[in-house]
Amino acid sequence: MAFTRKKTGLITLTALLPVLIIFFNSCIGASIDIEMNRNGSGKLTIEYRVSRTAESIGRLDGNEGRPIIPTGRTDWERTVSRIDGLRMASFSSRENPPDIVYNIALEYDNPQALLRCLDPSGRSYIRTENNASRLCLIFNESVPEELNGDLLSLARSVSDGYNFSITFRTDRNSTLSITDGHGNPASVPRSAEITSPGRRVSMSLNVMDFITAAGGIGVMFEW
């Protein structure tokens, strides 16, 4: 998955944490690149950005002593240690005027470790049948009723210019399609840009289209 900022860089949001909670408390985005080998092992690279604007707003609420989201190396090491078959290859962070940028590279031994990292809720799945594989990642099951007009308006103003994206690579030809929050085929959001089929498939769409998809949103990879 990835979040890209059209004008000045990349903003990312990771499915490792509940998407809506992260976004509306931190206004971040995510860039996720999944590489999968024929035996099911591979590498997961995540780049995500935390908006400095959101961080400043949080401090006004007296939360300056609390991290917006678990972003440090220790936080990631704690998460990785709970998942068998998952290892941290690298971690780094940097700051620029609009965002704080974090980069994490993880290596996984099997698809189950990948799924536990990306979606601890267990809604996502991977299946193999007749030498064909299908990986479904559910990011958001539905839009919470609490998202009122004022909150959405604020989110739109803060997230203007940011996109969400995801890339999947294998050594075989694969396809990518959009699903709803239950893994069923869904219409493609207006802002979505999809590259498929190929050994590298990808999707990118506006953050607000990602967050507010009426029936939820997911992505299906088949190879």
XYZ file of C-alpha atoms in Angstrom, residues 36-159:
124
model
C 6.484 -12.611 -2.834
C 8.658 -15.530 -3.897
C 7.331 -18.756 -5.383
C 7.678 -20.546 -2.005
C 5.548 -17.930 -0.205
C 8.371 -16.070 1.493
C 9.263 -12.493 0.628
C 9.850 -8.918 1.675
C 7.455 -6.219 2.878
C 8.578 -2.604 2.628
C 6.546 0.144 4.268
C 7.053 3.885 4.034
C 4.624 6.079 5.928
C 4.417 9.758 6.753
C 2.999 11.548 9.747
C 1.798 15.053 8.994
C 3.564 17.764 11.010
C 0.312 19.730 10.879
C -1.535 16.881 12.574
C 1.229 16.558 15.139
C 0.937 20.254 16.007
C -2.859 20.017 16.333
C -2.405 17.085 18.700
C -0.095 19.105 20.916
C -2.738 21.782 21.292
C -4.895 19.119 22.930
C -2.250 18.496 25.573
C -1.048 15.235 24.050
C 2.536 16.305 23.452
C 3.792 13.624 25.800
C 2.049 10.805 23.941
C 3.213 9.365 20.587
C 0.669 9.754 17.781
C 1.226 6.166 16.662
C 3.857 3.529 17.539
C 6.622 4.589 15.175
C 9.942 3.898 16.893
C 12.239 0.942 16.265
C 11.313 -0.491 19.665
C 7.607 -0.442 18.759
C 8.260 -2.310 15.543
C 10.601 -4.810 17.198
C 7.871 -5.557 19.753
C 5.344 -6.136 16.969
C 7.695 -8.309 14.929
C 8.591 -10.428 17.964
C 4.931 -11.480 18.288
C 4.754 -12.907 14.760
C 6.521 -16.181 13.926
C 8.328 -16.076 10.603
C 8.698 -12.275 10.519
C 11.996 -10.341 10.857
C 12.946 -6.693 10.666
C 15.573 -6.035 7.984
C 15.865 -2.262 8.473
C 14.271 0.778 10.100
C 14.912 4.474 9.467
C 13.225 7.846 9.839
C 13.754 11.357 8.542
C 12.061 14.730 8.784
C 11.124 17.237 6.105
C 8.976 20.400 6.251
C 5.526 18.774 5.770
C 6.022 15.311 7.258
C 7.979 12.892 9.420
C 8.858 9.906 7.226
C 9.392 6.347 8.472
C 10.776 3.408 6.458
C 10.559 -0.215 7.559
C 11.704 -3.320 5.670
C 10.477 -6.701 6.910
C 11.225 -10.232 5.721
C 8.591 -12.966 6.057
C 8.931 -16.755 5.751
C 5.351 -17.512 4.712
C 2.106 -15.764 3.678
C 0.593 -16.250 7.155
C 3.310 -14.065 8.696
C 2.642 -11.425 6.034
C -1.100 -11.437 6.759
C -0.620 -11.235 10.540
C 1.536 -8.176 10.021
C -0.719 -6.389 7.555
C -4.087 -7.333 9.049
C -4.154 -8.634 12.632
C -7.982 -8.537 12.482
C -7.917 -11.700 10.359
C -10.255 -10.377 7.653
C -7.651 -10.758 4.896
C -6.711 -14.129 3.449
C -4.551 -16.023 0.967
C -5.701 -19.150 -0.882
C -4.087 -21.470 -3.416
C -6.066 -23.809 -5.662
C -5.184 -25.552 -8.934
C -1.750 -23.899 -8.981
C -3.356 -20.430 -8.799
C -3.064 -18.131 -5.775
C -5.285 -15.334 -4.494
C -4.332 -12.749 -1.857
C -7.120 -10.515 -0.556
C -6.241 -7.599 1.738
C -9.151 -5.850 3.457
C -8.235 -2.341 4.591
C -11.581 -0.982 5.722
C -14.756 -3.019 6.234
C -17.123 -0.047 6.224
C -17.301 3.684 6.930
C -17.968 4.323 10.649
C -21.220 6.147 11.413
C -19.283 8.560 13.652
C -17.671 10.203 10.612
C -19.802 13.341 10.479
C -19.584 16.118 7.922
C -17.362 18.398 10.007
C -14.824 15.630 10.629
C -14.755 14.656 6.969
C -14.343 18.293 5.948
C -11.345 18.659 8.269
C -9.844 15.414 6.985
C -10.223 16.542 3.380
C -8.437 19.832 4.048
C -5.522 18.152 5.835
C -5.192 15.290 3.326
